Short mmCIF file of C-alpha atoms and ligand atoms in Angstrom, two decimals:
data_model
loop_
_atom_site.label_atom_id
_atom_site.label_comp_id
_atom_site.label_asym_id
_atom_site.label_seq_id
_atom_site.Cartn_x
_atom_site.Cartn_y
_atom_site.Cartn_z
CA MET A 219 227.58 122.79 210.16
CA THR A 220 230.94 123.88 210.26
CA ASP A 221 232.28 126.82 207.94
CA HIS A 222 235.81 126.33 208.42
CA PRO A 223 237.32 126.71 204.87
CA VAL A 224 239.62 123.73 205.46
CA PRO A 225 238.65 120.58 203.66
CA PRO A 226 238.33 117.99 206.16
CA GLU A 227 240.01 114.43 205.88
CA PRO A 228 237.67 112.26 203.81
CA THR A 229 236.59 108.83 205.99
CA ILE A 230 233.93 106.31 205.77
CA LYS A 231 234.92 104.82 209.25
CA GLN A 232 234.13 107.32 211.64
CA PHE A 233 231.92 105.17 213.81
CA ARG A 234 234.36 102.54 213.99
CA GLU A 235 236.38 103.87 216.88
CA ARG A 236 233.24 105.05 218.64
CA TYR A 237 231.36 101.57 218.79
CA GLU A 238 231.84 97.97 219.49
CA THR A 239 232.81 96.42 215.93
CA TYR A 240 231.54 92.96 215.39
CA ALA A 241 233.66 90.62 213.84
CA GLN A 242 231.70 87.50 214.81
CA LEU A 243 228.13 87.28 216.49
CA PRO A 244 228.47 88.73 220.33
CA PRO A 245 228.15 85.52 222.36
CA THR A 246 224.67 86.57 223.63
CA GLY A 247 222.47 89.05 222.12
CA VAL A 248 223.11 92.89 222.53
CA PRO A 249 219.69 94.01 224.37
CA ARG A 250 217.61 95.97 221.95
CA GLU A 251 217.63 99.32 223.51
CA GLU A 252 221.08 99.39 223.32
CA VAL A 253 221.21 98.48 219.49
CA LEU A 254 218.82 101.01 218.96
CA ARG A 255 220.42 103.83 220.92
CA VAL A 256 223.67 102.88 218.75
CA MET A 257 221.34 103.38 215.67
CA ARG A 258 219.95 106.40 216.71
CA GLU A 259 223.34 108.11 217.66
CA MET A 260 224.81 107.24 214.10
CA ALA A 261 221.78 108.48 212.30
CA ALA A 262 221.20 111.91 214.20
CA GLU A 263 224.72 112.69 213.27
CA GLU A 264 224.23 111.71 209.66
CA GLN A 265 220.75 113.63 209.54
CA ALA A 266 221.51 117.01 209.64
CA ARG A 267 223.50 116.75 206.28
CA TRP A 268 220.67 115.26 204.61
CA ALA A 269 217.56 116.77 206.07
CA GLU A 270 218.64 120.18 206.10
CA GLY A 271 219.75 120.39 202.07
CA TYR A 272 222.97 119.95 202.35
CA ALA A 273 222.99 116.73 200.05
CA SER A 274 222.81 116.54 196.05
CA GLY A 275 220.15 114.20 195.47
CA CYS A 276 220.31 111.39 198.02
CA VAL A 277 217.03 111.97 199.61
CA TYR A 278 214.16 113.52 197.57
CA ASN A 279 211.33 113.99 199.92
CA ARG A 280 210.60 117.22 201.82
CA ASP A 281 209.65 116.42 205.42
CA GLN A 282 209.89 113.85 208.53
CA ASP A 283 205.84 113.61 208.67
CA HIS A 284 206.20 111.78 204.95
CA ILE A 285 208.82 109.68 206.14
CA ASP A 286 206.86 108.67 209.42
CA PHE A 287 203.84 107.36 207.03
CA LEU A 288 206.73 105.35 204.60
CA ILE A 289 208.16 103.84 208.29
CA GLU A 290 204.42 103.08 209.01
CA ALA A 291 203.68 101.28 206.13
CA TYR A 292 206.61 99.29 205.52
CA ALA A 293 205.78 98.16 209.55
CA ILE A 294 202.41 97.17 208.66
CA ASN A 295 204.06 94.98 205.60
CA SER A 296 207.21 94.14 207.09
CA GLN A 297 207.42 90.46 206.28
CA SER A 298 205.64 90.66 202.85
CA ASN A 299 207.53 88.89 200.24
CA PRO A 300 206.00 89.47 196.49
CA LEU A 301 207.64 85.88 195.34
CA HIS A 302 204.85 84.18 197.77
CA THR A 303 201.97 85.46 195.87
CA ASP A 304 199.47 83.12 197.46
CA VAL A 305 200.28 84.31 200.41
CA TRP A 306 200.76 88.11 200.55
CA PRO A 307 198.26 88.93 197.76
CA SER A 308 198.25 92.38 199.00
CA ALA A 309 202.10 92.82 197.11
CA VAL A 310 200.20 91.56 193.72
CA LYS A 311 198.05 94.80 194.40
CA TYR A 312 200.77 97.06 194.94
CA GLU A 313 202.85 96.34 192.50
CA SER A 314 200.61 95.83 189.49
CA GLU A 315 199.37 99.22 190.53
CA ILE A 316 202.71 101.19 191.10
CA VAL A 317 203.37 100.04 187.69
CA ALA A 318 200.13 100.67 186.00
CA MET A 319 200.33 104.43 187.62
CA THR A 320 203.61 105.01 186.59
CA ALA A 321 202.63 103.83 183.18
CA SER A 322 199.70 106.14 183.11
CA MET A 323 201.93 108.77 184.19
CA LEU A 324 204.57 108.28 181.33
CA GLY A 325 202.21 108.44 178.04
CA GLY A 326 201.32 105.06 178.60
CA GLY A 327 197.14 105.55 178.44
CA HIS A 328 196.44 105.53 174.61
CA ILE A 329 198.28 102.02 173.89
CA GLY A 330 196.15 98.98 173.81
CA GLY A 331 193.83 98.96 176.38
CA GLY A 332 195.89 101.26 178.63
CA PRO A 333 198.36 100.05 181.67
CA GLY A 334 197.10 96.88 183.17
CA SER A 335 195.37 96.04 180.42
CA PRO A 336 197.06 92.86 178.49
CA ASP A 337 198.12 94.95 175.31
CA GLY A 338 198.50 98.30 177.45
CA VAL A 339 202.16 99.48 178.28
CA CYS A 340 203.38 96.93 180.80
CA GLY A 341 206.58 96.44 183.26
CA THR A 342 207.62 95.68 186.63
CA VAL A 343 208.99 96.65 189.89
CA SER A 344 212.76 96.40 190.29
CA SER A 345 214.90 97.37 193.45
CA GLY A 346 216.38 100.84 191.62
CA GLY A 347 217.09 102.50 188.92
CA SER A 348 220.55 100.10 188.08
CA GLU A 349 218.08 96.95 188.24
CA SER A 350 215.67 98.75 186.10
CA ILE A 351 218.10 99.28 183.21
CA GLN A 352 219.78 96.13 183.46
CA LEU A 353 216.67 94.33 183.17
CA ALA A 354 215.58 96.23 180.27
CA MET A 355 218.81 95.35 178.89
CA LYS A 356 219.07 92.08 179.05
CA THR A 357 215.63 91.64 177.90
CA TYR A 358 216.59 93.01 174.15
CA ARG A 359 219.46 91.07 174.12
CA ASP A 360 217.23 88.31 174.79
CA TYR A 361 214.68 89.38 172.70
CA PHE A 362 216.82 89.97 169.79
CA ARG A 363 218.47 86.91 169.89
CA ALA A 364 215.12 85.31 169.64
CA THR A 365 213.68 87.11 167.02
CA LYS A 366 216.04 88.46 164.47
CA GLY A 367 219.24 85.63 165.46
CA ILE A 368 221.45 88.36 166.54
CA THR A 369 224.60 86.85 169.32
CA LYS A 370 226.72 89.78 169.35
CA PRO A 371 224.46 92.14 170.70
CA GLN A 372 225.53 95.85 170.99
CA MET A 373 224.34 99.16 172.78
CA VAL A 374 224.62 102.48 171.27
CA VAL A 375 224.46 104.95 174.29
CA PRO A 376 225.29 108.56 174.39
CA GLU A 377 228.49 108.79 176.81
CA THR A 378 226.58 110.56 179.22
CA ALA A 379 224.29 107.90 180.24
CA HIS A 380 224.60 106.26 183.40
CA ALA A 381 227.10 103.96 184.56
CA ALA A 382 224.57 100.69 185.18
CA PHE A 383 224.48 100.71 181.00
CA ASP A 384 228.12 100.06 180.91
CA LYS A 385 227.35 97.61 184.45
CA SER A 386 224.71 95.96 182.03
CA ALA A 387 227.08 95.64 179.02
CA GLN A 388 229.53 93.92 181.41
CA TYR A 389 227.28 91.32 183.28
CA PHE A 390 225.33 90.28 179.64
CA GLY A 391 228.12 90.55 177.63
CA ILE A 392 226.60 93.48 175.77
CA GLU A 393 228.87 95.59 173.68
CA ILE A 394 228.57 98.99 174.37
CA VAL A 395 229.11 102.16 171.95
CA HIS A 396 229.47 105.61 173.76
CA VAL A 397 229.15 108.10 171.53
CA PRO A 398 230.40 111.45 172.51
CA VAL A 399 227.52 114.39 173.28
CA GLY A 400 227.19 117.45 171.29
CA PRO A 401 228.37 121.20 172.87
CA ASP A 402 224.76 121.27 174.17
CA TRP A 403 225.54 118.25 176.22
CA ARG A 404 222.63 116.39 174.55
CA ALA A 405 222.85 113.11 172.27
CA ASP A 406 224.09 113.70 168.87
CA VAL A 407 221.58 112.74 166.85
CA ASP A 408 223.90 112.14 163.56
CA ALA A 409 226.67 110.67 165.70
CA MET A 410 224.54 108.20 167.09
CA ALA A 411 222.84 107.31 163.97
CA ASP A 412 226.33 106.23 163.00
CA ALA A 413 227.46 104.19 165.43
CA VAL A 414 223.92 101.97 164.88
CA THR A 415 224.93 98.29 162.98
CA ASP A 416 223.20 95.31 161.97
CA ASP A 417 224.16 93.88 165.82
CA THR A 418 222.74 97.04 167.75
CA VAL A 419 219.92 95.73 169.59
CA VAL A 420 218.77 99.01 171.67
CA ILE A 421 219.59 102.89 171.66
CA VAL A 422 219.81 104.39 174.92
CA GLY A 423 218.65 108.44 175.58
CA SER A 424 218.10 109.96 178.85
CA ALA A 425 215.61 112.48 180.61
CA PRO A 426 217.59 113.71 181.80
CA PRO A 427 221.16 111.95 182.15
CA PHE A 428 222.69 111.86 185.56
CA PRO A 429 225.81 114.35 185.16
CA HIS A 430 224.43 117.67 183.24
CA GLY A 431 220.86 117.33 183.26
CA ILE A 432 219.61 118.29 179.93
CA VAL A 433 217.46 116.01 178.30
CA ASP A 434 218.68 113.96 174.98
CA PRO A 435 216.89 114.58 172.17
CA ILE A 436 214.53 111.45 172.93
CA GLU A 437 212.37 111.81 169.60
CA GLU A 438 214.60 112.02 167.22
CA LEU A 439 217.07 108.80 168.72
CA SER A 440 213.99 106.95 168.98
CA GLU A 441 213.05 107.22 165.72
CA ILE A 442 216.15 105.95 164.12
CA ALA A 443 215.61 102.94 166.51
CA ARG A 444 211.93 102.79 165.15
CA GLU A 445 213.01 103.00 161.45
CA ARG A 446 215.67 100.19 162.27
CA GLY A 447 212.73 97.99 164.07
CA ILE A 448 215.16 98.33 167.26
CA GLY A 449 214.51 99.06 170.54
CA PHE A 450 214.52 102.70 172.18
CA HIS A 451 215.33 102.63 176.12
CA THR A 452 214.52 106.22 177.66
CA ASP A 453 216.24 106.15 181.17
CA ALA A 454 213.95 108.32 183.08
CA CYS A 455 215.05 106.77 186.16
CA LEU A 456 215.95 110.48 187.69
CA GLY A 457 213.05 113.03 185.36
CA GLY A 458 210.57 109.97 185.34
CA PHE A 459 208.58 111.63 188.50
CA VAL A 460 209.27 115.32 187.77
CA LEU A 461 209.11 115.70 183.68
CA PRO A 462 205.57 114.66 183.23
CA TRP A 463 204.67 117.50 185.80
CA ALA A 464 207.25 119.92 185.02
CA GLU A 465 205.25 119.96 181.37
CA LYS A 466 202.07 120.30 183.30
CA LEU A 467 203.24 123.36 185.32
CA GLY A 468 204.40 124.89 181.31
CA TYR A 469 207.82 124.09 181.46
CA ASP A 470 209.49 123.35 178.43
CA VAL A 471 210.09 119.76 178.36
CA PRO A 472 211.09 117.90 175.32
CA PRO A 473 208.58 114.73 174.24
CA PHE A 474 210.27 111.79 175.68
CA ASP A 475 207.78 109.28 176.99
CA PHE A 476 205.19 106.56 175.12
CA ARG A 477 203.48 109.32 173.60
CA LEU A 478 206.64 108.73 170.81
CA PRO A 479 206.07 105.56 169.16
CA GLY A 480 209.68 104.64 168.85
CA VAL A 481 210.09 104.59 172.67
CA THR A 482 209.64 100.84 174.06
CA SER A 483 210.98 100.72 177.41
CA ILE A 484 211.43 103.15 179.75
CA SER A 485 212.92 103.31 183.79
CA ALA A 486 211.49 105.68 186.23
CA ASP A 487 212.58 105.50 190.08
CA THR A 488 210.27 105.83 192.37
CA HIS A 489 213.12 105.71 195.01
CA LYS A 490 214.05 109.11 193.56
CA PHE A 491 211.46 111.79 192.54
CA GLY A 492 208.53 109.73 193.35
CA TYR A 493 209.24 109.80 197.32
CA ALA A 494 209.12 106.16 197.84
CA ALA A 495 211.86 104.77 200.49
CA LYS A 496 215.20 103.47 198.85
CA GLY A 497 214.56 100.21 197.15
CA THR A 498 212.05 100.51 194.61
CA SER A 499 211.81 101.46 190.52
CA VAL A 500 209.90 100.56 187.52
CA VAL A 501 210.54 99.37 184.76
CA LEU A 502 208.20 99.67 181.86
CA TYR A 503 207.60 98.10 178.10
CA ARG A 504 205.71 99.07 175.56
CA SER A 505 204.29 95.45 174.76
CA GLN A 506 203.99 92.17 176.85
CA GLU A 507 205.92 90.41 174.30
CA LEU A 508 209.21 92.28 175.16
CA ARG A 509 208.45 91.80 178.88
CA HIS A 510 208.29 88.27 178.46
CA TYR A 511 212.30 87.95 178.06
CA GLN A 512 212.90 89.79 181.47
CA TYR A 513 210.88 87.16 183.20
CA PHE A 514 212.64 83.84 184.79
CA THR A 515 210.74 80.46 184.30
CA MET A 516 211.98 77.28 185.90
CA THR A 517 209.85 73.88 184.94
CA ASP A 518 212.06 71.13 185.65
CA TRP A 519 213.01 71.87 189.05
CA PRO A 520 212.70 69.62 192.29
CA GLY A 521 211.80 72.64 194.45
CA GLY A 522 209.01 72.72 192.21
CA LEU A 523 207.84 75.25 189.46
CA TYR A 524 209.79 78.59 189.84
CA CYS A 525 209.31 81.77 188.47
CA SER A 526 210.25 85.26 189.19
CA PRO A 527 209.86 88.46 187.30
CA SER A 528 213.26 90.41 187.77
CA PHE A 529 216.87 89.59 189.21
CA ALA A 530 216.16 89.06 193.13
CA GLY A 531 214.06 85.56 194.53
CA SER A 532 212.66 87.00 197.68
CA ARG A 533 212.06 90.72 197.47
CA PRO A 534 211.07 93.13 200.08
CA GLY A 535 207.40 93.51 199.97
CA GLY A 536 207.10 95.96 202.65
CA LEU A 537 209.11 98.31 200.33
CA SER A 538 206.78 97.98 197.52
CA ALA A 539 203.71 98.40 200.21
CA ALA A 540 205.55 101.55 201.19
CA CYS A 541 205.84 102.89 197.23
CA TRP A 542 202.21 102.37 196.54
CA ALA A 543 201.55 104.42 200.12
CA ALA A 544 203.69 107.30 198.82
CA MET A 545 202.40 107.23 195.36
CA VAL A 546 198.64 107.20 196.35
CA SER A 547 198.83 109.38 199.19
CA ILE A 548 200.87 111.86 197.15
CA GLY A 549 198.74 112.00 194.02
CA GLU A 550 198.93 114.49 191.00
CA GLU A 551 198.09 117.61 193.06
CA GLY A 552 201.24 116.35 195.33
CA TYR A 553 203.35 115.15 192.50
CA LEU A 554 203.13 118.78 191.02
CA GLU A 555 203.42 120.99 193.90
CA ALA A 556 206.59 118.91 194.85
CA THR A 557 207.54 119.70 191.20
CA ARG A 558 206.31 123.65 191.14
CA ARG A 559 208.28 123.78 194.48
CA ILE A 560 211.51 122.27 192.49
CA LEU A 561 211.59 123.70 189.67
CA GLU A 562 211.30 127.40 191.09
CA THR A 563 214.25 126.63 193.76
CA ALA A 564 216.27 125.40 190.84
CA SER A 565 215.68 128.67 188.86
CA THR A 566 217.06 130.46 192.21
CA ILE A 567 220.03 128.52 192.28
CA LYS A 568 220.70 128.56 188.53
CA ALA A 569 220.20 132.29 188.13
CA GLY A 570 222.81 132.81 191.13
CA ILE A 571 225.25 130.66 189.49
CA GLU A 572 225.04 132.64 186.43
CA GLU A 573 225.51 136.04 188.45
CA MET A 574 229.53 134.36 189.72
CA PRO A 575 231.74 135.41 186.65
CA GLU A 576 234.19 132.61 187.89
CA LEU A 577 231.16 129.93 187.09
CA ARG A 578 229.94 128.52 183.64
CA LEU A 579 226.26 127.11 184.27
CA TYR A 580 226.26 123.85 181.75
CA GLY A 581 222.61 124.78 179.09
CA ASP A 582 219.79 125.54 180.92
CA PRO A 583 218.67 122.29 182.99
CA LEU A 584 215.14 121.78 184.86
CA PHE A 585 216.75 120.49 188.02
CA VAL A 586 219.83 119.03 188.12
CA ILE A 587 222.57 122.01 188.15
CA ALA A 588 226.07 121.25 186.74
CA PHE A 589 228.49 123.87 186.30
CA ASP A 590 232.48 124.64 186.00
CA SER A 591 235.05 127.12 186.19
CA THR A 592 235.56 129.61 183.83
CA ASP A 593 239.09 130.51 185.68
CA PRO A 594 241.86 127.93 184.66
CA ALA A 595 243.58 128.81 188.00
CA LEU A 596 240.42 127.86 189.78
CA ASP A 597 239.94 124.46 190.37
CA ILE A 598 236.54 123.14 190.43
CA TYR A 599 237.54 120.76 192.89
CA ARG A 600 239.09 122.50 195.32
CA VAL A 601 235.75 124.55 195.30
CA ASN A 602 234.08 121.51 195.73
CA ASP A 603 236.49 120.79 198.95
CA ALA A 604 235.28 124.04 200.43
CA MET A 605 231.96 123.05 199.88
CA THR A 606 232.27 119.81 201.69
CA ALA A 607 234.00 121.71 204.55
CA ARG A 608 230.77 123.66 205.01
CA GLY A 609 228.81 120.48 205.31
CA TRP A 610 227.85 120.20 201.33
CA ALA A 611 228.07 116.70 199.43
CA LEU A 612 227.89 118.14 195.81
CA ASN A 613 228.70 115.16 193.19
CA PRO A 614 231.97 115.99 191.07
CA LEU A 615 231.73 115.57 187.18
CA HIS A 616 234.60 114.23 185.07
CA ARG A 617 235.79 114.92 181.69
CA PRO A 618 235.40 117.52 181.82
CA ALA A 619 235.60 118.67 185.57
CA ALA A 620 232.18 120.29 186.87
CA LEU A 621 230.26 120.00 189.92
CA HIS A 622 226.52 119.57 190.08
CA LEU A 623 223.77 120.12 192.52
CA CYS A 624 220.65 117.93 192.26
CA VAL A 625 217.95 119.77 193.69
CA THR A 626 215.47 117.93 195.68
CA GLN A 627 212.43 118.96 197.87
CA ARG A 628 215.14 119.18 200.57
CA HIS A 629 216.12 121.76 198.74
CA THR A 630 212.74 123.67 198.24
CA GLN A 631 213.06 124.58 202.50
CA PRO A 632 213.55 127.91 203.60
CA GLY A 633 216.65 129.29 203.07
CA VAL A 634 218.54 126.57 201.69
CA ALA A 635 218.80 128.10 197.84
CA GLU A 636 220.13 131.12 199.47
CA ARG A 637 222.97 129.00 201.87
CA PHE A 638 224.01 127.25 198.91
CA LEU A 639 224.84 130.26 197.30
CA GLY A 640 226.70 132.19 199.88
CA ASP A 641 228.33 129.28 200.84
CA LEU A 642 229.46 128.90 197.13
CA ARG A 643 230.45 132.45 196.90
CA ALA A 644 232.71 131.88 199.88
CA ALA A 645 234.34 128.81 199.27
CA ILE A 646 235.38 130.40 195.63
CA ASP A 647 236.70 133.19 197.43
CA TRP A 648 238.29 131.02 199.93
CA VAL A 649 240.04 128.72 197.24
CA ARG A 650 241.34 131.83 195.35
CA GLU A 651 242.85 133.43 198.95
CA ASN A 652 244.18 130.05 199.53
CA PRO A 653 245.68 128.95 195.95
CA SER A 654 248.24 126.35 197.69
CA SER A 655 246.17 124.90 200.94
CA GLU A 656 246.74 120.95 200.79
CA GLY A 657 244.12 118.21 201.43
CA GLY A 658 240.59 116.98 200.56
CA MET A 659 239.76 115.32 197.52
CA ALA A 660 240.62 117.69 195.05
CA PRO A 661 244.01 116.08 194.24
CA ILE A 662 242.47 112.45 193.74
CA TYR A 663 239.66 114.11 191.54
CA GLY A 664 242.06 115.69 189.65
CA MET A 665 244.16 112.81 188.82
CA ALA A 666 241.87 110.42 188.13
CA ASN A 667 240.05 112.94 185.67
CA THR A 668 243.43 113.25 183.71
CA VAL A 669 245.62 110.26 184.24
CA PRO A 670 245.96 108.21 181.04
CA GLU A 671 246.23 105.04 182.80
CA ARG A 672 242.78 103.88 183.27
CA GLY A 673 243.70 100.32 184.87
CA LEU A 674 245.29 102.80 187.87
CA VAL A 675 242.10 104.45 188.42
CA ALA A 676 239.74 101.19 188.63
CA GLU A 677 242.44 99.87 190.91
CA ALA A 678 241.97 102.39 193.53
CA MET A 679 238.09 102.13 193.14
CA LEU A 680 238.66 98.39 194.15
CA ASP A 681 240.57 99.17 197.04
CA PHE A 682 238.33 101.69 198.00
CA MET A 683 235.40 98.96 197.79
CA ASP A 684 237.75 96.64 199.79
CA GLY A 685 238.09 99.04 202.14
CA TRP A 686 234.31 99.69 202.60
CA TYR A 687 234.07 95.66 204.32
CA ARG A 688 237.64 95.78 205.76
CA LEU A 689 236.92 95.71 209.79
CA ARG A 690 240.90 96.34 210.42
C1 PLP B 882 219.80 109.13 184.69
C2 PLP B 882 219.92 108.25 185.70
N1 PLP B 882 219.95 106.42 185.68
C3 PLP B 882 219.94 105.62 186.64
C4 PLP B 882 220.30 105.52 187.77
C5 PLP B 882 220.78 104.56 188.67
O1 PLP B 882 220.24 104.57 189.68
P1 PLP B 882 220.09 104.03 191.41
O2 PLP B 882 221.24 104.55 191.85
O3 PLP B 882 218.95 103.78 191.93
O4 PLP B 882 220.67 102.22 190.64
C6 PLP B 882 220.77 107.23 188.26
C7 PLP B 882 221.10 107.51 189.52
O5 PLP B 882 221.21 108.76 190.26
C8 PLP B 882 220.44 108.20 187.38
O6 PLP B 882 220.76 109.67 187.87
#
């Protein structure tokens, strides 16, 4: 990793020059060895960054052994498609057990006959946090249309809720009401209650939210929903596989799961701190009645009787198999130990940031550490650029301008926390000593943070995504 403090030119096309570009199928197949060589070379370059703990979030597990194990589990099941339950009953076993294990972990044990029973907490496997959230939001829309006749549904979310809620609103024609958070970065309970109307179908809280990592007051928020007879969704995509173990380790974890009677659904990502490969998450419901509104059935299709529990039709059963393999091989003891290491590392990093007079830590988070600059002359986005030049991939936040590091097991490797703090100190010093340096992403983030015309910012993002798929 370079320690040169000049921000690099950001690019996502660095491999275009170096390797063959295919705008159409090659006339004859490229030899497999050659295909694999190219892939290995690119992956090796990328790996240094995430494997050595330079990235916020991204890769949550600790070691190559675990990855090799997941690869083997995937390889054994690579042809599996859970849509065809008759051909792959193993996928049925894996997915039903992933859901039951997650429900047990998230306070579902005391409801009905427990997870896996007809009256217990239930759910489905999805492809990731965004899909889990979208499934839940669609479910509330359809459930309350059928049971209460609500035709202009509304969801009430703290402004820190993940963008996937806005995506759901856009996709499913649900009005989304964003409520500002309080000075402690948590949802403002009174303001949330005031925002609820007769059309509200669901209130949302996060455990924790992506930006600042401080768990919302789920108990109070879910009570508002319970009193009004509407849904409450806890977004535990990020914390679902950390908070239960943090609580067992004695950390102060506010209640957020099905032990609260008002919580009617939860999203929890196996592909984050569940340590599965990317491509799986779990959405849970308090009752099967609710889950039925997620499902799709078609009785009159010439292609036969068709049903699917989530958005996709055919799905990668290998990913569910690898997820199940991760969960049963890690077990309670493994998750506890991983969480212990993560939270201890996060404490070291928080303490180090608190000692830097130019920085302000946001609250007292468990493992998502957000901070901004207390010095108006120190642009936190330029600090981010200087960190990028040192190999780091942190998350820049908006409104207000800040950065965060989501601590994973990769950061628990020896020396990583110290390297982060040392680089952060050096990055701040460099920005102070070079007040007029140019380049990097800081001007773009700065503009995007403040420009009143949000349409321009959205246009720039459309261009970015077009560029993603452009070959020349
Ligand atoms: C709190 C929270 N919810 C939802 C998501 C969306 O998850 P995914 O990127 O898997 O779709 C994230 C992702 O970081 C998250 O942090």
